[in-house]
Coordinates of N, CA and C in Angstrom, one line a residue:
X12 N 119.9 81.5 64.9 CA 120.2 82.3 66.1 C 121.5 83.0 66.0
X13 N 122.0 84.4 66.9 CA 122.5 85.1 66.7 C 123.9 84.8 67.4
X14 N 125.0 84.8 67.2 CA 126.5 84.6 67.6 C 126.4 85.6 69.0
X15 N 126.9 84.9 70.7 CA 126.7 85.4 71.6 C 128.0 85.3 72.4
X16 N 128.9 86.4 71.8 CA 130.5 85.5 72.1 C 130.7 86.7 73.3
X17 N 129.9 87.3 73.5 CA 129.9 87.9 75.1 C 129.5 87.5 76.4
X18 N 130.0 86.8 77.5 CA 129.7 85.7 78.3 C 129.7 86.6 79.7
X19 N 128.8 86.5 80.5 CA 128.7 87.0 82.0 C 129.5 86.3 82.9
X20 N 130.0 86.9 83.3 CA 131.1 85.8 84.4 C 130.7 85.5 85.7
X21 N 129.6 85.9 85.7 CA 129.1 85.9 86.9 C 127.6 84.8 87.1
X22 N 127.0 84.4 85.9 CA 126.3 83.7 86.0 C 125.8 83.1 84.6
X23 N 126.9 83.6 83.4 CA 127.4 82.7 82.1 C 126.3 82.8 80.9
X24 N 125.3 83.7 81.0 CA 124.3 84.3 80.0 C 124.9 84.5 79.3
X25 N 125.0 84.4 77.3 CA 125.7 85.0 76.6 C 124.9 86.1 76.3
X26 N 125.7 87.0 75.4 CA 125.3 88.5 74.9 C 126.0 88.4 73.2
X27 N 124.7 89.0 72.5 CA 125.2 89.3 70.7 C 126.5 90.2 71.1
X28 N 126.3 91.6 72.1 CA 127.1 92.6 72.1 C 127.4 93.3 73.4
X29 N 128.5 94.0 73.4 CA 129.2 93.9 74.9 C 128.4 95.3 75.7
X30 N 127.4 96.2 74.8 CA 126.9 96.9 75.6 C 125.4 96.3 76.4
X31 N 125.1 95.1 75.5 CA 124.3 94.2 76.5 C 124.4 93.6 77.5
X32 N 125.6 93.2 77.7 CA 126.7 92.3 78.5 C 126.7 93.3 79.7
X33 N 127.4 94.6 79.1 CA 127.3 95.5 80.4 C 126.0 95.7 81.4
X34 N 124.8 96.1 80.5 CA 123.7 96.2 80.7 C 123.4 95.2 82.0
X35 N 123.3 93.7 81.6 CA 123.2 92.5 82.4 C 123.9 92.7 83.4
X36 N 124.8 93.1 83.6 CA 126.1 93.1 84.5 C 125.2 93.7 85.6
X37 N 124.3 95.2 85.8 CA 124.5 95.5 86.7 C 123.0 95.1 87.3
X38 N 122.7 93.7 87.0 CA 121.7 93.2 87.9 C 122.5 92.5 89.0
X39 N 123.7 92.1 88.5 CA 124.8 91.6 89.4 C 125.3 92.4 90.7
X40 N 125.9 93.5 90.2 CA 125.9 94.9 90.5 C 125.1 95.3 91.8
X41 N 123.8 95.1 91.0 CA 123.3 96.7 91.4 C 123.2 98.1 91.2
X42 N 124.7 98.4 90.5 CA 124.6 99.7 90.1 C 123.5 100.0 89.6
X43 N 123.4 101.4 89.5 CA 122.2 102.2 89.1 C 122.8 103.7 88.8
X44 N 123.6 103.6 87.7 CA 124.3 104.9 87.0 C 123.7 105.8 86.2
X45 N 121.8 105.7 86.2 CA 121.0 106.7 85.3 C 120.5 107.2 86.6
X46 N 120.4 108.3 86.4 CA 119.8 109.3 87.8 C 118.8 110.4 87.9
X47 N 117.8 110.6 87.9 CA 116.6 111.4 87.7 C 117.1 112.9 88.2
X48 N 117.5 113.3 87.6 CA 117.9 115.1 88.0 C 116.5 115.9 88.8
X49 N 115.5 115.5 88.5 CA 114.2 115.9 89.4 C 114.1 115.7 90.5
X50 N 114.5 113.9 91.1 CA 113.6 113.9 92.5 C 115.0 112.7 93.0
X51 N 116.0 112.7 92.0 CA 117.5 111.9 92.6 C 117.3 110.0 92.4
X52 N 116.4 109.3 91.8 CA 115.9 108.1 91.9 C 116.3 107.8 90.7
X53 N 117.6 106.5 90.8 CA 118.3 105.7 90.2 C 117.7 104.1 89.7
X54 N 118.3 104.6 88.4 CA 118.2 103.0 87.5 C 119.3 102.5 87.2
X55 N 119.3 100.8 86.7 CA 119.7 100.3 86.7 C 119.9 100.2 84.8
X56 N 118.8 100.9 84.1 CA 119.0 100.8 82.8 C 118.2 102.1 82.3
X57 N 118.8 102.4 80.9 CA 118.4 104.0 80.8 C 117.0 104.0 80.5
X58 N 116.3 103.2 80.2 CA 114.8 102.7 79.6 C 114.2 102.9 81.2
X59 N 114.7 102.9 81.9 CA 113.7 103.2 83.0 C 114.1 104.2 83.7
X60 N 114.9 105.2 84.0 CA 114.9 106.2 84.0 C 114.1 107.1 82.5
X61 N 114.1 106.7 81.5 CA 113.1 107.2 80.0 C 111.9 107.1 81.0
X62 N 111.3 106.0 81.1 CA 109.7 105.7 81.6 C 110.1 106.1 82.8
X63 N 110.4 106.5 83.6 CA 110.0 107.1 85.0 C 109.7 108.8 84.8
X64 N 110.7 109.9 83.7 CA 110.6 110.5 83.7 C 109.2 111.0 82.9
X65 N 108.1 110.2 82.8 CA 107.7 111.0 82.2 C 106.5 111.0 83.7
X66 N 106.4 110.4 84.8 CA 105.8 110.7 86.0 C 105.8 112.1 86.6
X67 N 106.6 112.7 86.0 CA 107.5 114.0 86.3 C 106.6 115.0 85.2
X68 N 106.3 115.0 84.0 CA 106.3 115.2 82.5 C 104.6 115.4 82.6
X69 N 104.0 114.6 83.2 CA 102.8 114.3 83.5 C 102.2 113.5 82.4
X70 N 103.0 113.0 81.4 CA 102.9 112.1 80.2 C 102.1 110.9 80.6
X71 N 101.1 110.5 79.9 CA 100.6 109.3 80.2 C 100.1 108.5 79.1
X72 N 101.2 107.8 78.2 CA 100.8 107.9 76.7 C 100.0 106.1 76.9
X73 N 99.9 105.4 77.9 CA 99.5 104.1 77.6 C 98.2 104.2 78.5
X74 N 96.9 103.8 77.6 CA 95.8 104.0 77.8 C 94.9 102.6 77.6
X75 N 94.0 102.6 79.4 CA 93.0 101.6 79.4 C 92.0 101.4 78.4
X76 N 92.1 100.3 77.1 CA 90.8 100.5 76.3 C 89.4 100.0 77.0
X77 N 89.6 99.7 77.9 CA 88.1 99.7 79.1 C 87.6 100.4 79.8
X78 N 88.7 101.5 80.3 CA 87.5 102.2 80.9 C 88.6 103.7 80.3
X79 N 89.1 103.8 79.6 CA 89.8 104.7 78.6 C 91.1 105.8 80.2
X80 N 91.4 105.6 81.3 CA 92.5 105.6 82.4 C 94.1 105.6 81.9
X81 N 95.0 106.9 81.9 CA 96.0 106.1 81.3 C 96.8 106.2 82.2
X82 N 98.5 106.0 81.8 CA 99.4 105.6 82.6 C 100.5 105.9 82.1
X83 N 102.0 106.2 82.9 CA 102.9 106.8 82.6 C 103.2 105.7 81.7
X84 N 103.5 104.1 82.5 CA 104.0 103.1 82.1 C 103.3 102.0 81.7
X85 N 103.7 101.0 80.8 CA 103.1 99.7 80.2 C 102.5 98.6 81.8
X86 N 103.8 99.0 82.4 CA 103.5 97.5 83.3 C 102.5 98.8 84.2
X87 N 102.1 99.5 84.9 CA 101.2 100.4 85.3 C 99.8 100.1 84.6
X88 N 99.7 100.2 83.5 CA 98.7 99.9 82.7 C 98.0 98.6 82.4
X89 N 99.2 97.1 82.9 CA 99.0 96.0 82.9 C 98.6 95.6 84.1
X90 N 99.4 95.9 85.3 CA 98.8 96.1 86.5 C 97.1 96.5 87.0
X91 N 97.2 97.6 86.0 CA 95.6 98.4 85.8 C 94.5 97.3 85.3
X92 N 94.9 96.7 84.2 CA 94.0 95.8 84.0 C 93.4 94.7 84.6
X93 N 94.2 94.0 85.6 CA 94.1 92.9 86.3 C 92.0 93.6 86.8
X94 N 92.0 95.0 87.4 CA 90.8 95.3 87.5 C 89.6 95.1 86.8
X95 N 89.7 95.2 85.9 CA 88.6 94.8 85.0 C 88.8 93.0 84.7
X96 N 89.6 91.9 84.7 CA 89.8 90.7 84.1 C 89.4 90.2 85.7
X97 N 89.2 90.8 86.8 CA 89.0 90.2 88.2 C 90.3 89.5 88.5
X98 N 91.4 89.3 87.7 CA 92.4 88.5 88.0 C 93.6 88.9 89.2
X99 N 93.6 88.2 90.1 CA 94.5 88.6 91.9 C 95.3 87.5 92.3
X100 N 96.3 88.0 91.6 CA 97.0 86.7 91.2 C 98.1 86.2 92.6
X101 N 98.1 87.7 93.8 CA 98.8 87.1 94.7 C 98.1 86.6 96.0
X102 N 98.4 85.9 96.7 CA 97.4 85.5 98.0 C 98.4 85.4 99.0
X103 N 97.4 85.7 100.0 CA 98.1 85.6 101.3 C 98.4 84.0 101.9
X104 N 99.3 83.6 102.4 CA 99.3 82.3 102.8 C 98.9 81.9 103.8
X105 N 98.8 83.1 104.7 CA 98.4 83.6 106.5 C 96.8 83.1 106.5
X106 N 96.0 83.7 105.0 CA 94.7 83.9 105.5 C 93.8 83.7 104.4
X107 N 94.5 83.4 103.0 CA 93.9 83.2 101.6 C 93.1 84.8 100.8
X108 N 93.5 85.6 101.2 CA 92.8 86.5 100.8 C 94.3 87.3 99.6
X109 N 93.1 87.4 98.9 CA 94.0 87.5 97.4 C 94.2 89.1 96.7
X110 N 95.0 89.2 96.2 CA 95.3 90.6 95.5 C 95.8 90.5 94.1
X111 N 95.5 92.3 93.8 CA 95.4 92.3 92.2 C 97.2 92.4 91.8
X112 N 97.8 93.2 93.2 CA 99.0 93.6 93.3 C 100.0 93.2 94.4
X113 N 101.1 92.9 94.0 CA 102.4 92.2 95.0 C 102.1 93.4 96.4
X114 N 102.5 94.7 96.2 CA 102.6 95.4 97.1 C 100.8 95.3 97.9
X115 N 100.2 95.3 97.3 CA 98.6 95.1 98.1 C 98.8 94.3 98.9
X116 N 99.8 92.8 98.5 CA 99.6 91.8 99.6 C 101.0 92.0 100.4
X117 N 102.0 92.7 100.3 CA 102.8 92.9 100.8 C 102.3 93.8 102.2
X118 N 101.7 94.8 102.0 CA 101.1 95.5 102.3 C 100.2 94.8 103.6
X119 N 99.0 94.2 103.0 CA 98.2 92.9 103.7 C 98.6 92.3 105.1
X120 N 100.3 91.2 104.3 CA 100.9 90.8 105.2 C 100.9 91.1 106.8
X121 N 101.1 92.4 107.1 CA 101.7 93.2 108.2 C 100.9 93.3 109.3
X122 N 99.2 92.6 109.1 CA 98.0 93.0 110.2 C 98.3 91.7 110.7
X123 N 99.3 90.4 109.6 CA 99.7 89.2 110.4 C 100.7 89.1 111.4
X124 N 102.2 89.8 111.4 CA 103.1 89.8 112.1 C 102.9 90.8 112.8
X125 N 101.8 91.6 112.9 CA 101.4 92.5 114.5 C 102.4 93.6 114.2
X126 N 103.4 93.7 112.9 CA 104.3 94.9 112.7 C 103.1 96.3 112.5
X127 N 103.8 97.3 112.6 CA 102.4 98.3 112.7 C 103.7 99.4 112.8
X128 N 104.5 99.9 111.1 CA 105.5 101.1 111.4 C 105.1 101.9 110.7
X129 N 103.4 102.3 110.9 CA 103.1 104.1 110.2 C 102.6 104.8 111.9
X130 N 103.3 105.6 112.2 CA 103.3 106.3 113.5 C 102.4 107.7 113.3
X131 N 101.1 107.9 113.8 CA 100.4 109.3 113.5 C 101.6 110.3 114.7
X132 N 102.1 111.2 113.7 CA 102.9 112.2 114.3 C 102.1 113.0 115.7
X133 N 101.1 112.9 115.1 CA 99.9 113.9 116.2 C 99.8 113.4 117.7
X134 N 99.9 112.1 117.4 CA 99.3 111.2 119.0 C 100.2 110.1 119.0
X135 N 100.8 109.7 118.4 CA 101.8 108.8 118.8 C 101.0 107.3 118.6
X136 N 99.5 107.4 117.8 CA 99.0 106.1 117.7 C 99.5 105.2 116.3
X137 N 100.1 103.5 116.2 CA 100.7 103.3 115.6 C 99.5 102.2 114.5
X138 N 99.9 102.2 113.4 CA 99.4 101.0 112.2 C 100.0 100.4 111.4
X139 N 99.4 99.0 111.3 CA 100.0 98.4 110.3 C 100.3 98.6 108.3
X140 N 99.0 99.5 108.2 CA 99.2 100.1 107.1 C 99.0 101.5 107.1
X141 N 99.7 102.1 105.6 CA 99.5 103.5 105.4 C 98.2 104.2 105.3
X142 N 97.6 103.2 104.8 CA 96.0 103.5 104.6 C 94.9 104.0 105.8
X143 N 95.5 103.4 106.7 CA 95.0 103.1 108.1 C 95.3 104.4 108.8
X144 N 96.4 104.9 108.4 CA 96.8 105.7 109.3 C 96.5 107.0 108.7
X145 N 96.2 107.3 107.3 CA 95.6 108.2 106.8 C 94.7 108.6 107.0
X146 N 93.4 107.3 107.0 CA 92.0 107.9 108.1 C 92.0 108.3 108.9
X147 N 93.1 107.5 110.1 CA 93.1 108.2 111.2 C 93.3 109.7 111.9
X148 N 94.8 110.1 110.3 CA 95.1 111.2 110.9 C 93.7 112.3 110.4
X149 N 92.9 112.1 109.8 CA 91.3 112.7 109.8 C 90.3 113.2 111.0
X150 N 90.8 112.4 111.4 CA 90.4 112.8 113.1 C 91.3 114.3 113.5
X151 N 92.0 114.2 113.7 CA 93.0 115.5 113.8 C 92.4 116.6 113.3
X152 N 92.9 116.5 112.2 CA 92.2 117.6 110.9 C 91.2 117.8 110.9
X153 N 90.0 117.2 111.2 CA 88.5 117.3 111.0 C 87.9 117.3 109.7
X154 N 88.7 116.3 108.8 CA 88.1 116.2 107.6 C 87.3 115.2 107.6
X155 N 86.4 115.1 107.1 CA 85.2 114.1 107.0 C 84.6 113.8 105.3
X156 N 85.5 113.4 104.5 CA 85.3 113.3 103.0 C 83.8 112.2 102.4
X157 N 83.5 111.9 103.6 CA 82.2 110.8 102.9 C 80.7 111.9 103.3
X158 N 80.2 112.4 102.1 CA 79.0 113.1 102.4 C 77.7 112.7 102.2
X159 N 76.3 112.5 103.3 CA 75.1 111.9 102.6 C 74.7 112.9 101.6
X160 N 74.0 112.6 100.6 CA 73.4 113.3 99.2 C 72.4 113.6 99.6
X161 N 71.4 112.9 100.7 CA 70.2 113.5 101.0 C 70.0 114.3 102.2
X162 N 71.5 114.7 103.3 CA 71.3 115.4 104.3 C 72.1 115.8 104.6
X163 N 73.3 115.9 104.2 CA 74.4 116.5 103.7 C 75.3 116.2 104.8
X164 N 75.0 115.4 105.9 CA 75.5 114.6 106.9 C 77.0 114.2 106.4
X165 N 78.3 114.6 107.0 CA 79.9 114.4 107.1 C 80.4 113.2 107.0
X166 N 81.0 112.4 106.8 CA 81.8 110.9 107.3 C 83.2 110.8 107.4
X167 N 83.8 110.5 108.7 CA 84.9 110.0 108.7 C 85.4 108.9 107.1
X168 N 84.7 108.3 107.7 CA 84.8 106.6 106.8 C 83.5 106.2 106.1
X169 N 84.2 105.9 105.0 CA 83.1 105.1 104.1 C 81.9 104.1 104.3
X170 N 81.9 103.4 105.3 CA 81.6 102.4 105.6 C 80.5 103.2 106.9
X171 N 80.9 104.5 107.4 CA 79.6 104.8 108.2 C 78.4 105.8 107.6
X172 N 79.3 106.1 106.5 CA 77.7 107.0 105.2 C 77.2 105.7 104.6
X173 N 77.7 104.8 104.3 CA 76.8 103.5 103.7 C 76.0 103.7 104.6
X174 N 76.5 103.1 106.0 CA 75.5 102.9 107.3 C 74.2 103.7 107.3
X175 N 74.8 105.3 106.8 CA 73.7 106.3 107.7 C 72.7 106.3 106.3
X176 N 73.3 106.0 105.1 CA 72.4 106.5 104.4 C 71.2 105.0 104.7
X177 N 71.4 104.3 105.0 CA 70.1 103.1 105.0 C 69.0 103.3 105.8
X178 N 69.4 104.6 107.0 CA 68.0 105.3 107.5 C 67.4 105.8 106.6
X179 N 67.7 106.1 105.4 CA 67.2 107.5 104.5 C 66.1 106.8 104.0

């Protein structure tokens, strides 16, 4: 093993070299001294400012070998996969209902603590998710994105073209 005579003083991890040392430092920190000249959104290490810019780039060099989908980033693409492996590794504790993704259940959480902070600008009606409030603001607009194929009949929501098409 490699000589680690660079030591964190803050929670005693050694380092081979002192630009590693620095590196570590600003999980302590916080800092975030790499800064995206495009849209202003700060890292903590230059490797992710590298991988964020290429969201910008429209780069998407890491590719699903299942359903061939790619992605700017590795963990994006690892995340991706959980879909095909069925694997949902986070669960709600409130209610056992499980996700592929932290933010899905983060997300989830919020219809338990009755919080509800996406506000439709239009009417002042409030939700717990973003999702939620996107259909809603459809109503407004008059978009209706679910179409029947045999009668060309509109849909708010997905769940009411399922409905209509079972008269067909």
């Amino acid at each position: 093993t490699r000589e680690k005579p660079f030591t964190c003083t803050e929670c005693g991890k050694g380092f081979s070299d002192k630009s590693n040392l620095r590196s570590h430092q600003r999980t302590h920190t916080r800092e975030k001294p790499f800064t995206c000249t495009e849209c202003g959104k700060s890292f903590s290490q230059k490797i992710g400012l590298h991988n964020h810019l290429k969201c910008h780039t429209g780069e998407k060099p890491f590719m699903c070998t299942e359903c061939g989908k790619s992605f700017s980033n590795k963990s994006n693409l690892h995340t991706h996969r959980k879909i095909h492996t069925g694997e949902r590794p986070y669960i709600c504790t409130e209610c056992g209902k499980t996700f592929p993704r932290k933010k899905n259940l983060q997300s989830h959480q919020t219809v338990h603590t009755q919080e509800k902070p996406f506000t439709c600008s239009e009417c002042g009606k409030c939700f717990s998710q973003k999702k939620n409030l996107h259909t809603h603001q459809k109503i407004h607009t008059g978009e209706k994105p679910f179409k029947c194929n045999e009668c060309g009949q509109a849909f708010l929501r997905k769940r009411n073209l399922l409905s209509h098409e079972r008269i067909h």
